[in-house]
PDB file of C-alpha atoms in Angstrom:
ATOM      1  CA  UNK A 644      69.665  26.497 223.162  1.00 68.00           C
ATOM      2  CA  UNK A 645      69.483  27.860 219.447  1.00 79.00           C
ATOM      3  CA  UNK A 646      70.239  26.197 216.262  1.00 82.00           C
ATOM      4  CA  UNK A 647      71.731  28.448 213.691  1.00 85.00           C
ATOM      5  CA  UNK A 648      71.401  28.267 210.226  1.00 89.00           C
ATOM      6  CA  UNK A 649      74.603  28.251 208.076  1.00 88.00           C
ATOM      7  CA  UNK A 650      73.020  30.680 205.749  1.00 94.00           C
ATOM      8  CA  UNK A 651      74.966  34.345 206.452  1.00 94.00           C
ATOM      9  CA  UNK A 652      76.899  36.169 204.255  1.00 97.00           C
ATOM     10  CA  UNK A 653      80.300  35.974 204.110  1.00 97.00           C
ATOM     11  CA  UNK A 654      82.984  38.189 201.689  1.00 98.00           C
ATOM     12  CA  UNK A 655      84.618  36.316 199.210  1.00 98.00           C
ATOM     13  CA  UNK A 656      86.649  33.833 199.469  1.00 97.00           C
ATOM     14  CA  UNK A 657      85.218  32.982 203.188  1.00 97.00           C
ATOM     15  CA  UNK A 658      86.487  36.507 204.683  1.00 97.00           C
ATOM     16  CA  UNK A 659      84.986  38.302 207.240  1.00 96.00           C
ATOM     17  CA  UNK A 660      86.157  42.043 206.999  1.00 97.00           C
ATOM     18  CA  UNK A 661      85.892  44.277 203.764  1.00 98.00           C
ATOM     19  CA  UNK A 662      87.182  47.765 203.336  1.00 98.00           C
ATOM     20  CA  UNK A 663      85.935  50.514 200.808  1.00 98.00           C
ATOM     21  CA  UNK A 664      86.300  54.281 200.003  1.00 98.00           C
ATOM     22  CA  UNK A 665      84.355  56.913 198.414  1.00 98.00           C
ATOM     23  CA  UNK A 666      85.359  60.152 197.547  1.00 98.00           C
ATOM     24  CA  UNK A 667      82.940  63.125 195.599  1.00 98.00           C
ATOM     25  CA  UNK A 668      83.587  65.534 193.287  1.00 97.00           C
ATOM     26  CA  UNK A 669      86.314  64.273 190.994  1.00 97.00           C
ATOM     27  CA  UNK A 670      88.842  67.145 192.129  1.00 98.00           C
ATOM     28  CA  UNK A 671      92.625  67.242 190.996  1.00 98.00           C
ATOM     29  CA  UNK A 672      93.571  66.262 194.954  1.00 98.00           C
ATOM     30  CA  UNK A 673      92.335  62.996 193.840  1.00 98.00           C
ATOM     31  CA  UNK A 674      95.365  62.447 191.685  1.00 98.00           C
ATOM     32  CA  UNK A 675      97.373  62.873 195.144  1.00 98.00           C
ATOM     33  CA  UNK A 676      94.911  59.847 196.730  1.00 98.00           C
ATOM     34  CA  UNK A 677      94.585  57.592 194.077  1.00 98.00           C
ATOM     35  CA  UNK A 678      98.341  57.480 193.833  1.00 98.00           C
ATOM     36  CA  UNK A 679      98.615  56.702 197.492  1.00 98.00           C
ATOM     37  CA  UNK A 680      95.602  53.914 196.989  1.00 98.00           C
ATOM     38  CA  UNK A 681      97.462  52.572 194.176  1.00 98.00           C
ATOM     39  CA  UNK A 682     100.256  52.287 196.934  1.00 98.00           C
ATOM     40  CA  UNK A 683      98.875  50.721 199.284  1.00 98.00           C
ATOM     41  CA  UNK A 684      96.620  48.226 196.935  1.00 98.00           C
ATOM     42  CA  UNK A 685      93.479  49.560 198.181  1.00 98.00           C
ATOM     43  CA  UNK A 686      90.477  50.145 196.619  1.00 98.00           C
ATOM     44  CA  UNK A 687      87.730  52.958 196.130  1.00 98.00           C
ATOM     45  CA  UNK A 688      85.256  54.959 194.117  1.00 98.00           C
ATOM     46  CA  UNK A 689      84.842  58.203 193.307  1.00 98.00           C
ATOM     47  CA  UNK A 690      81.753  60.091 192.265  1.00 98.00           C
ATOM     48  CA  UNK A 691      82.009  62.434 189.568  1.00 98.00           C
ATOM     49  CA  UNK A 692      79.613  65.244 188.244  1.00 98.00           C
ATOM     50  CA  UNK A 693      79.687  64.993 184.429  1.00 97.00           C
ATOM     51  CA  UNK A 694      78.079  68.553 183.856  1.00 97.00           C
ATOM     52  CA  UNK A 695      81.138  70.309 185.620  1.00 96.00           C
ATOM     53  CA  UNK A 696      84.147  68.336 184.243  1.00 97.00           C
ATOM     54  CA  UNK A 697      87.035  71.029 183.823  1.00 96.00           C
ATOM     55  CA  UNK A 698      85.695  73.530 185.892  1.00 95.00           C
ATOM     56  CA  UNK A 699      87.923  75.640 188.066  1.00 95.00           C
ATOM     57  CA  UNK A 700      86.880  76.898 191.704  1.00 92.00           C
ATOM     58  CA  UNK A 701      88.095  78.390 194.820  1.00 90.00           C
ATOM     59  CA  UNK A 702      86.431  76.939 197.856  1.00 84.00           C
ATOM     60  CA  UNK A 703      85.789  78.702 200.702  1.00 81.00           C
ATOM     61  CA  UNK A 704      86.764  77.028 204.283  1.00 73.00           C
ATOM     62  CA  UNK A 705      83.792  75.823 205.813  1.00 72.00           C
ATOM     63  CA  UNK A 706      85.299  76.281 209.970  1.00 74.00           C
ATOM     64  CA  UNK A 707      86.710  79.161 211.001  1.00 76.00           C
ATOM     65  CA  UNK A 708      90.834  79.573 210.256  1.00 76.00           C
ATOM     66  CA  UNK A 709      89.794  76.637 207.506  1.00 82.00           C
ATOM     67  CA  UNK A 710      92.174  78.179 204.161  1.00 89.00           C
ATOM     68  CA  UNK A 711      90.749  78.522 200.848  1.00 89.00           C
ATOM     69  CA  UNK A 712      91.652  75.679 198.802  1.00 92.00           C
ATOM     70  CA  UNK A 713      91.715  75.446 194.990  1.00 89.00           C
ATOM     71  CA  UNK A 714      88.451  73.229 194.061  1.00 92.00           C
ATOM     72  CA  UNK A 715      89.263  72.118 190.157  1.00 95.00           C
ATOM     73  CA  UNK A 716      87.546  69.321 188.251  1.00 97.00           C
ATOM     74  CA  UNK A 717      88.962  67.060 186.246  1.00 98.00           C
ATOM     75  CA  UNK A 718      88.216  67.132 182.518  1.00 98.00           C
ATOM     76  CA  UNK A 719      86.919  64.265 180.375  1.00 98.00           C
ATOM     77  CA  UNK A 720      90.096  62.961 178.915  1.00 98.00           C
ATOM     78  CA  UNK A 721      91.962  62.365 182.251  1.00 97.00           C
ATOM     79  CA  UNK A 722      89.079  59.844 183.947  1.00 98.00           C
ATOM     80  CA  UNK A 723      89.711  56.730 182.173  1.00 98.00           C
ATOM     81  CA  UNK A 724      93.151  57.015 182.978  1.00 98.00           C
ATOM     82  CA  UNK A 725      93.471  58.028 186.707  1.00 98.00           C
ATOM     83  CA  UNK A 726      90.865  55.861 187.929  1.00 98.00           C
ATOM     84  CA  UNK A 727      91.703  52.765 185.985  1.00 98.00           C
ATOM     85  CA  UNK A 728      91.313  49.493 188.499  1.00 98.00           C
ATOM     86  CA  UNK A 729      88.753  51.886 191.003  1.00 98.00           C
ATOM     87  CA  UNK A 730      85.388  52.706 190.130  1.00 98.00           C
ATOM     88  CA  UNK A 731      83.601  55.925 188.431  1.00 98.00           C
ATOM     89  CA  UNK A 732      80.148  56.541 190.088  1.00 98.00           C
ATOM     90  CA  UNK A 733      77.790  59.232 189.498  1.00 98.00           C
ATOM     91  CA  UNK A 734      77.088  62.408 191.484  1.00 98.00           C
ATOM     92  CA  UNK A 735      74.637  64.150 189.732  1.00 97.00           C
ATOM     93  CA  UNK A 736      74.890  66.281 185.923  1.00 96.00           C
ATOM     94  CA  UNK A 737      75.671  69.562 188.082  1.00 96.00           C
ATOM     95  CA  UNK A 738      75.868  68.353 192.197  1.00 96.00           C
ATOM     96  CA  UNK A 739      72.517  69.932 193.062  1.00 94.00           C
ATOM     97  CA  UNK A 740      70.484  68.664 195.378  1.00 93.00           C
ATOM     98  CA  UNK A 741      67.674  66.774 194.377  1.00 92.00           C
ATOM     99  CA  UNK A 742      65.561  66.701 197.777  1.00 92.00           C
ATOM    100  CA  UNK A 743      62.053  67.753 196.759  1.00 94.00           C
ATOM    101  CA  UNK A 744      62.367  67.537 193.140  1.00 94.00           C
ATOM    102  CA  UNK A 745      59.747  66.147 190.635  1.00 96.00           C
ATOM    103  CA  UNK A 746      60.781  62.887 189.451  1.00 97.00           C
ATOM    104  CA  UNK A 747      61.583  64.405 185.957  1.00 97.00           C
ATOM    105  CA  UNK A 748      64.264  66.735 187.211  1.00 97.00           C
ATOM    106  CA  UNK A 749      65.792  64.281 189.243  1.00 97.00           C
ATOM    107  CA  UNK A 750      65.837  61.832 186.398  1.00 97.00           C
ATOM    108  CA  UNK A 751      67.578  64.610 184.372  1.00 97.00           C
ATOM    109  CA  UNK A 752      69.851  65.117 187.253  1.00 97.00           C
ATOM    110  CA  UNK A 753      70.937  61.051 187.363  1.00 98.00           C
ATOM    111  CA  UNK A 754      70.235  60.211 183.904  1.00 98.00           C
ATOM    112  CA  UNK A 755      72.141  63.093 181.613  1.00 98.00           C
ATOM    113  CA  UNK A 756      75.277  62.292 184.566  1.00 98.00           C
ATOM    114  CA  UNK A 757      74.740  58.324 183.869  1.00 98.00           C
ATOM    115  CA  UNK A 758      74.929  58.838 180.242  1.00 98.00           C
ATOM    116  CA  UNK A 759      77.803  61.000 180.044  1.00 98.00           C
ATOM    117  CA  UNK A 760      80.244  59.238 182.101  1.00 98.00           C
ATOM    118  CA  UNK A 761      79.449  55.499 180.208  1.00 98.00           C
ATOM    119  CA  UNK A 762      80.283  57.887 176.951  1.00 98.00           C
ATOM    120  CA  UNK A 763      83.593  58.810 178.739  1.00 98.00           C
ATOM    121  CA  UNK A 764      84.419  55.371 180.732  1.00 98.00           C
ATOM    122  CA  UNK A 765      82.642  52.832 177.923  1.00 98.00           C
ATOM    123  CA  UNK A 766      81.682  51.093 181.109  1.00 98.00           C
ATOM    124  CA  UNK A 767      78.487  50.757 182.753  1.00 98.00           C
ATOM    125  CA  UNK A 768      78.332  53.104 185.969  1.00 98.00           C
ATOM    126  CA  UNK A 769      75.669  52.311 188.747  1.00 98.00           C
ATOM    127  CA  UNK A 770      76.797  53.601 191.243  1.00 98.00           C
ATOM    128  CA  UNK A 771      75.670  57.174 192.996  1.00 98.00           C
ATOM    129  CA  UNK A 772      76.646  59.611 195.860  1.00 98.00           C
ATOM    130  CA  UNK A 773      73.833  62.268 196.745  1.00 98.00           C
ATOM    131  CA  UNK A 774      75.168  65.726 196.453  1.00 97.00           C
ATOM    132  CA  UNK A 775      74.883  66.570 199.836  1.00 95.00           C
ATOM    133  CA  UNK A 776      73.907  63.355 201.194  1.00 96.00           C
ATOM    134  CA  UNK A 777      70.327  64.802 200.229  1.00 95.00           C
ATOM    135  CA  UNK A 778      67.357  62.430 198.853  1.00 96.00           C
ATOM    136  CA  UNK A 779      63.948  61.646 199.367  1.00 96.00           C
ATOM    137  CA  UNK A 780      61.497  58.665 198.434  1.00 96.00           C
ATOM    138  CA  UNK A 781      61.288  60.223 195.095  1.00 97.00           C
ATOM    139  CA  UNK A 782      64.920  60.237 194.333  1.00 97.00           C
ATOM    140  CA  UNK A 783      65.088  56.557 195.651  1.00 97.00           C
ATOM    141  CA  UNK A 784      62.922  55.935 193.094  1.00 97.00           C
ATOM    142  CA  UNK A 785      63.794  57.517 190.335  1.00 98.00           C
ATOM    143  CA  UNK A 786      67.574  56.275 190.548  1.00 98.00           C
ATOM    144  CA  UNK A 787      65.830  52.831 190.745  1.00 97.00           C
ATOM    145  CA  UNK A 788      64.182  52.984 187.535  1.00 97.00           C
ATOM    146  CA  UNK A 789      67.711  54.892 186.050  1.00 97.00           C
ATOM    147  CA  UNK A 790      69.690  51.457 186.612  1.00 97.00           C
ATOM    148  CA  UNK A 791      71.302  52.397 189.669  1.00 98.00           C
ATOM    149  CA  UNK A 792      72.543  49.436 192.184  1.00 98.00           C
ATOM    150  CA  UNK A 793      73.639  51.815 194.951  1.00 98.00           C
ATOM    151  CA  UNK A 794      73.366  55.104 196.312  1.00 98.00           C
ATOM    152  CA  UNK A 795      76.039  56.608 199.554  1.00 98.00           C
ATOM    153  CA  UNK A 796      74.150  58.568 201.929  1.00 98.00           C
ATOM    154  CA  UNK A 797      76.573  61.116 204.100  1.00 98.00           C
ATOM    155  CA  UNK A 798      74.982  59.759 207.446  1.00 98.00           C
ATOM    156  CA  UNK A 799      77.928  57.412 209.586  1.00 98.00           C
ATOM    157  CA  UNK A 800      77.201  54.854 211.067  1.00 97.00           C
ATOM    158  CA  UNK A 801      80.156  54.420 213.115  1.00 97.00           C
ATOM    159  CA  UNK A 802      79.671  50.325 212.741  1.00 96.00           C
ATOM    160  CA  UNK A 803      80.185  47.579 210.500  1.00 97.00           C
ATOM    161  CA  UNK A 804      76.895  46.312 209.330  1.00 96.00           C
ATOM    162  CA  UNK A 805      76.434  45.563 206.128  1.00 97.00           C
ATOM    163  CA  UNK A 806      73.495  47.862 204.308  1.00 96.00           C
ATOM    164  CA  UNK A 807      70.246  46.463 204.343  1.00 93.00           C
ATOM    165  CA  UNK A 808      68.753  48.980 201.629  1.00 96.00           C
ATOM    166  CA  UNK A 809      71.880  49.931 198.733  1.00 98.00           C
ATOM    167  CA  UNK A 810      70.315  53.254 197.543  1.00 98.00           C
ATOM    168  CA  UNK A 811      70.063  54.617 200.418  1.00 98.00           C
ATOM    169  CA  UNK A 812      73.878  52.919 201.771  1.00 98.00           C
ATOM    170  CA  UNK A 813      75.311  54.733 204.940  1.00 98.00           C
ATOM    171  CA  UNK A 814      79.260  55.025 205.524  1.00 98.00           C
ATOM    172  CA  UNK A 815      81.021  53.589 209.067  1.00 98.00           C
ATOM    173  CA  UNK A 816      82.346  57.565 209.051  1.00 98.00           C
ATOM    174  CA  UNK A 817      83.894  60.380 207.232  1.00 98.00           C
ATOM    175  CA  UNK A 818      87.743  60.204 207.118  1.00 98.00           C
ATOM    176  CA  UNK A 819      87.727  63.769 209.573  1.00 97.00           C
ATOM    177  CA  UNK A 820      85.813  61.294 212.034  1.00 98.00           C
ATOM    178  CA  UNK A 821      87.318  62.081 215.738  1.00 97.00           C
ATOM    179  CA  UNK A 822      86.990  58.013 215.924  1.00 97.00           C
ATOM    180  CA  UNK A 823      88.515  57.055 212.553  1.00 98.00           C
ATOM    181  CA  UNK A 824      91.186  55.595 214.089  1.00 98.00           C
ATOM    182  CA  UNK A 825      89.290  53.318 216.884  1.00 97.00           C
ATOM    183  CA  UNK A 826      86.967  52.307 214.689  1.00 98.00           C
ATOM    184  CA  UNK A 827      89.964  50.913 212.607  1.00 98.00           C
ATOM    185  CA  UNK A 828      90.999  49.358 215.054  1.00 97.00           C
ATOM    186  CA  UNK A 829      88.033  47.786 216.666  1.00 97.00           C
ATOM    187  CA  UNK A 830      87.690  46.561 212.683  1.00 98.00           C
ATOM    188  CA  UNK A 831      90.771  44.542 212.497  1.00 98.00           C
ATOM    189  CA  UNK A 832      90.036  43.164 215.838  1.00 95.00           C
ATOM    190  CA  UNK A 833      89.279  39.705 216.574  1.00 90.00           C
ATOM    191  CA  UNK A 834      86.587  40.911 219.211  1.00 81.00           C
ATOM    192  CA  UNK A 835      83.168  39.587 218.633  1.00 77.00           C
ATOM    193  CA  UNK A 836      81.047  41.511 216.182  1.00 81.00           C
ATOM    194  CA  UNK A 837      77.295  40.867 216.762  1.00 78.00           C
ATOM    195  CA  UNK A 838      75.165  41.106 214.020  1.00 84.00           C
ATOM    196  CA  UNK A 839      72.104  39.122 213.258  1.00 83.00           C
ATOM    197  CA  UNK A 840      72.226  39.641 209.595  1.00 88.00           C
ATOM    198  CA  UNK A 841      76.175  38.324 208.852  1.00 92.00           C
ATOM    199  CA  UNK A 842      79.111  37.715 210.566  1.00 93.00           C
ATOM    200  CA  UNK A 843      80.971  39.716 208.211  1.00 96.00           C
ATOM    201  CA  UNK A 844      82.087  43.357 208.669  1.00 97.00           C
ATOM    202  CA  UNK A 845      82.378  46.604 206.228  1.00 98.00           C
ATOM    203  CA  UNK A 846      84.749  49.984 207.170  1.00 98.00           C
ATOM    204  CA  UNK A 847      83.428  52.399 204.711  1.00 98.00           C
ATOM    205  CA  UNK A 848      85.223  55.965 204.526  1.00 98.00           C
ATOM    206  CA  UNK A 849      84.081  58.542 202.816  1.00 98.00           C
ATOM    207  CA  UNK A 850      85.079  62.498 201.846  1.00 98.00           C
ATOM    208  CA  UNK A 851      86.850  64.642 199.541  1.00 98.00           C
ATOM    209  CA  UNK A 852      90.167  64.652 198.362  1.00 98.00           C
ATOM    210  CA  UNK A 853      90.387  68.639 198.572  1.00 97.00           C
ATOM    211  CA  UNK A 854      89.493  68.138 202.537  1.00 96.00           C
ATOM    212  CA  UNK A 855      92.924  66.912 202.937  1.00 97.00           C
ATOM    213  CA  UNK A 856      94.425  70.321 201.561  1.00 96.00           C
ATOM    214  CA  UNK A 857      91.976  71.932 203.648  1.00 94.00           C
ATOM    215  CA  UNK A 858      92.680  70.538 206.772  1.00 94.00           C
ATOM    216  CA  UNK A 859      96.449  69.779 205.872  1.00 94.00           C
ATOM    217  CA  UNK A 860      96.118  66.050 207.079  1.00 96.00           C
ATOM    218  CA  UNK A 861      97.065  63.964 204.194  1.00 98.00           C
ATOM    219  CA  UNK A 862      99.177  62.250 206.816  1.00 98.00           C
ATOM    220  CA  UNK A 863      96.198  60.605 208.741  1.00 97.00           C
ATOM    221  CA  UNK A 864      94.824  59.245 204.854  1.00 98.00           C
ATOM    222  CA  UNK A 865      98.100  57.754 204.658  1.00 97.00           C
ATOM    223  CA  UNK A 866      98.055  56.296 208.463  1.00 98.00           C
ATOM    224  CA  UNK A 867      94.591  54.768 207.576  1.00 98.00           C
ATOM    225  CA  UNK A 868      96.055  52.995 204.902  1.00 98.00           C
ATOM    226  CA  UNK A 869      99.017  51.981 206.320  1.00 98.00           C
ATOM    227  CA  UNK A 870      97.348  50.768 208.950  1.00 98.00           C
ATOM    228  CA  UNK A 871      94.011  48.778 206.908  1.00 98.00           C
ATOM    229  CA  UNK A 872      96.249  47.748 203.932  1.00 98.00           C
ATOM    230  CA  UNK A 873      98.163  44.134 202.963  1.00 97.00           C
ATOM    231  CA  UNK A 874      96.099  42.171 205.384  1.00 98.00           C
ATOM    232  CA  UNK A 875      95.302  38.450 204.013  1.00 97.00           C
ATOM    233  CA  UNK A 876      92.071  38.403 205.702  1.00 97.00           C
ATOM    234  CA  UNK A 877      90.365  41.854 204.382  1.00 98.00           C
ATOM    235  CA  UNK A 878      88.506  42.503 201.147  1.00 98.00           C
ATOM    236  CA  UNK A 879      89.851  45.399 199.448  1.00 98.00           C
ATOM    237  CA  UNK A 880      87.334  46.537 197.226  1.00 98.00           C
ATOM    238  CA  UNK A 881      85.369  49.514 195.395  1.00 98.00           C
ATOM    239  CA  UNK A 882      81.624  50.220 196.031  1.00 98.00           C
ATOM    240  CA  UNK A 883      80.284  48.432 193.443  1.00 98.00           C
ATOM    241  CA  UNK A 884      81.972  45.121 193.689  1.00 98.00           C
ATOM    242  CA  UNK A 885      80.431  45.159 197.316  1.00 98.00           C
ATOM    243  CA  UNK A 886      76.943  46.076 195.888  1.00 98.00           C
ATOM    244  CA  UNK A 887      77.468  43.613 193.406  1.00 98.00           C
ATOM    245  CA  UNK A 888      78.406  40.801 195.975  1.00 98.00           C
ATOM    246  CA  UNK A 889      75.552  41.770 198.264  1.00 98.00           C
ATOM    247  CA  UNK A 890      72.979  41.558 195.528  1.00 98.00           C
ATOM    248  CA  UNK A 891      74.096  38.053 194.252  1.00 98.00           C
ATOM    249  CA  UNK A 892      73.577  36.562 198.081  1.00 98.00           C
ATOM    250  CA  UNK A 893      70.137  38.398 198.037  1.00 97.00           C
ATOM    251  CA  UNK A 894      69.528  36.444 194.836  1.00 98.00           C
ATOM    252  CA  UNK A 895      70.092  33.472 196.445  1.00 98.00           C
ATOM    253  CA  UNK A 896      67.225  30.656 195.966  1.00 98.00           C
ATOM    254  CA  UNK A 897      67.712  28.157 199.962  1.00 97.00           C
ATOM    255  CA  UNK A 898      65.069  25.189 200.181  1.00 97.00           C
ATOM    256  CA  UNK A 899      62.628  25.594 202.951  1.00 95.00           C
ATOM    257  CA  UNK A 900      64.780  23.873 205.023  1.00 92.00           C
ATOM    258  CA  UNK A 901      68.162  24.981 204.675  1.00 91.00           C
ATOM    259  CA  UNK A 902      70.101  22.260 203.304  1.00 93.00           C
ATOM    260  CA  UNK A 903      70.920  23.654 200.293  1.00 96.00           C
ATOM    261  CA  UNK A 904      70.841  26.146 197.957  1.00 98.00           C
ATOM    262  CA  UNK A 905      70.610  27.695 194.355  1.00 98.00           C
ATOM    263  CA  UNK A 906      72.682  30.286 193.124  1.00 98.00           C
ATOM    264  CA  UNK A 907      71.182  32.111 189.896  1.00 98.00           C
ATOM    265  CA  UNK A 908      74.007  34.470 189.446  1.00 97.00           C
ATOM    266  CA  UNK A 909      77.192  34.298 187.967  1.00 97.00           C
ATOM    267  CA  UNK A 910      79.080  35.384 191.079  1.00 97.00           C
ATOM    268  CA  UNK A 911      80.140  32.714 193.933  1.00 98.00           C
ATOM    269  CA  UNK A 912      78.815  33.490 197.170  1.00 98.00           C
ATOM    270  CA  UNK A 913      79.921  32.158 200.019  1.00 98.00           C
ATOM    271  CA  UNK A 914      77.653  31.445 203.297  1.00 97.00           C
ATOM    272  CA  UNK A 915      78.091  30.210 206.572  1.00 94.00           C
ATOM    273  CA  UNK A 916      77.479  30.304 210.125  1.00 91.00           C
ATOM    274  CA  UNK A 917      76.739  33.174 211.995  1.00 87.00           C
ATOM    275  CA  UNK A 918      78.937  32.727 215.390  1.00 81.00           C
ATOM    276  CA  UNK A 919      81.811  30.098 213.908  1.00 83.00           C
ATOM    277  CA  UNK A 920      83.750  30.635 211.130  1.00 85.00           C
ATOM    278  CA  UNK A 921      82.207  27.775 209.164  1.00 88.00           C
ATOM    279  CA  UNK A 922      81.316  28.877 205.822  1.00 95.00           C
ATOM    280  CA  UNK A 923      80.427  26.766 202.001  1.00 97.00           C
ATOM    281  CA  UNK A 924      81.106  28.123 198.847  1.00 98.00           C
ATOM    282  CA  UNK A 925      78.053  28.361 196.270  1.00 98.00           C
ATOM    283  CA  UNK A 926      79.186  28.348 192.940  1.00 98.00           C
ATOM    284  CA  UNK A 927      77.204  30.385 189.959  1.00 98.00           C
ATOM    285  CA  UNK A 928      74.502  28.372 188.348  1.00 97.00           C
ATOM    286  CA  UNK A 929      75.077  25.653 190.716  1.00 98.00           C
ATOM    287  CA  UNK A 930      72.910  23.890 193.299  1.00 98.00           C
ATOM    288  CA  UNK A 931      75.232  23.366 196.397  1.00 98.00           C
ATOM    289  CA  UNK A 932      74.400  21.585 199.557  1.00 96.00           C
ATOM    290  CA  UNK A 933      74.456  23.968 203.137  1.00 94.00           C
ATOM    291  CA  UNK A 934      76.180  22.828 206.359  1.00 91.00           C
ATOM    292  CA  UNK A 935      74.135  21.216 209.050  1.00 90.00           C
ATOM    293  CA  UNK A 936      73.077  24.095 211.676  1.00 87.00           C
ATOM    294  CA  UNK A 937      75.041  24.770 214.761  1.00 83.00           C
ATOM    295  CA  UNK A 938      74.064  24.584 217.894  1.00 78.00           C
ATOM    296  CA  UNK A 939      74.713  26.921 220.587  1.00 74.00           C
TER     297      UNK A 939
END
């Protein structure tokens, strides 16, 4: 037998499955997505390079037969607009990659791109995506001392789990994944998801908006959606409200025995038990009594 502690994480409001996006580059396709986002009421953030703002492209296809598709930034003025009630996150002053840099050029890098965008926004941005998934202890380090919560890797996970380390955050998948569409589907399951960290799950997609011109599949973006959206029991949510929500739990204060618990941040978090779907709320400031352990 096992007694479990009725300590895990849960999403707010006591829900067990939360669904994000992030998308790079801050190209005019994402005028296309975040209308269709908007749509469906979901959620997502996209990752902008401040030193490129306005600039116009054509990319190359990457596969063979792949057409080339028109790669144009967004300028300044259009940001605070389009991605009012999503999140703006940082992807480097000029997308270069940062991978065996000295800590002063990669603080130059995050920093002047930080900067820029709160001028732009006048919000705080915290949030990262490494220009070409590509980052090294240094970087890690250098976007800690920057202010930065999070950072999205390009590496998929193909699972739920929630990340254990945020600057270094792996996606479930990119949205080209052959398995998009099971893993959707195992996500809005009721099967039994195993984790000994939380019983709650994450579906994180990532990409780029100009992919979808690329590939010509805006129809499986709008499938996914279709498919994840106007659910009761799923978090719809940007990157940085999840980072946000995972570091108030991790601020957590429990006794040495589990009964209760202190919550020093301003944000409810709500806990529970890892194989039932028991769960407490523990309000901001508050000290709030746990439920007894369960035994299996």
């Amino acid at each position: 037998m096992s007694l479990q502690l009725c300590d895990r994480l849960y999403w707010p409001g006591g829900l067990t499955r939360a669904f994000t996006l992030s998308y790079d580059d801050g190209v005019m396709q994402d005028i296309r997505l975040v209308e269709m986002m908007n749509r469906y009421s979901v959620k997502g953030t996209f990752n902008i390079n401040s030193g490129l703002l306005g600039r116009k492209n054509i990319l190359s296809g990457f596969r063979p037969g792949e057409p080339n598709v028109e790669h144009f930034k967004l300028d300044a003025a259009s940001l605070p607009s389009l991605y009012s009630g999503h999140e703006v996150a940082a992807h480097g002053q000029y997308h270069s990659s940062v991978c065996g840099m000295d800590s002063l050029r990669v603080t130059e890098e995050v920093l002047s791109c930080r900067r820029t965008l709160e001028q732009i926004l006048h919000l705080p941005v915290t949030g990262y995506a490494y220009a070409f998934g590509s980052y090294d202890e240094t970087t890690v380090e250098v976007l800690k001392n920057c202010g930065m919560l999070y950072s999205r890797t390009i590496t998929s996970t193909r699972g739920f789990e929630l990340p254990q380390r945020l600057l270094a955050w792996d996606p479930t998948c990119h949205h080209d994944d052959p398995d998009l569409f099971r893993l959707a589907e195992t996500f809005l399951s009721d099967a039994p998801h195993f984790s000994c960290y939380s019983p709650a799950k994450l579906f994180y997609v990532w990409g780029h908006a100009y992919e979808f011109d690329q590939h010509d599949n805006w129809d499986q973006m709008e499938t996914l959606l279709s498919t994840i959206s106007g659910r009761d029991d799923v978090w719809y949510a940007t990157n940085g409200e999840i980072a946000s929500y995972l570091q108030a739990y991790q601020s957590l204060v429990f006794a040495a025995d589990s009964s209760f618990v202190y919550n020093p941040s301003c944000t409810s978090v709500w806990i529970g038990s890892m194989f039932r779907q028991l769960f407490t709320e523990a309000k901001p400031g508050q000290v709030t009594s746990l439920l007894p352990p369960v035994e299996m």
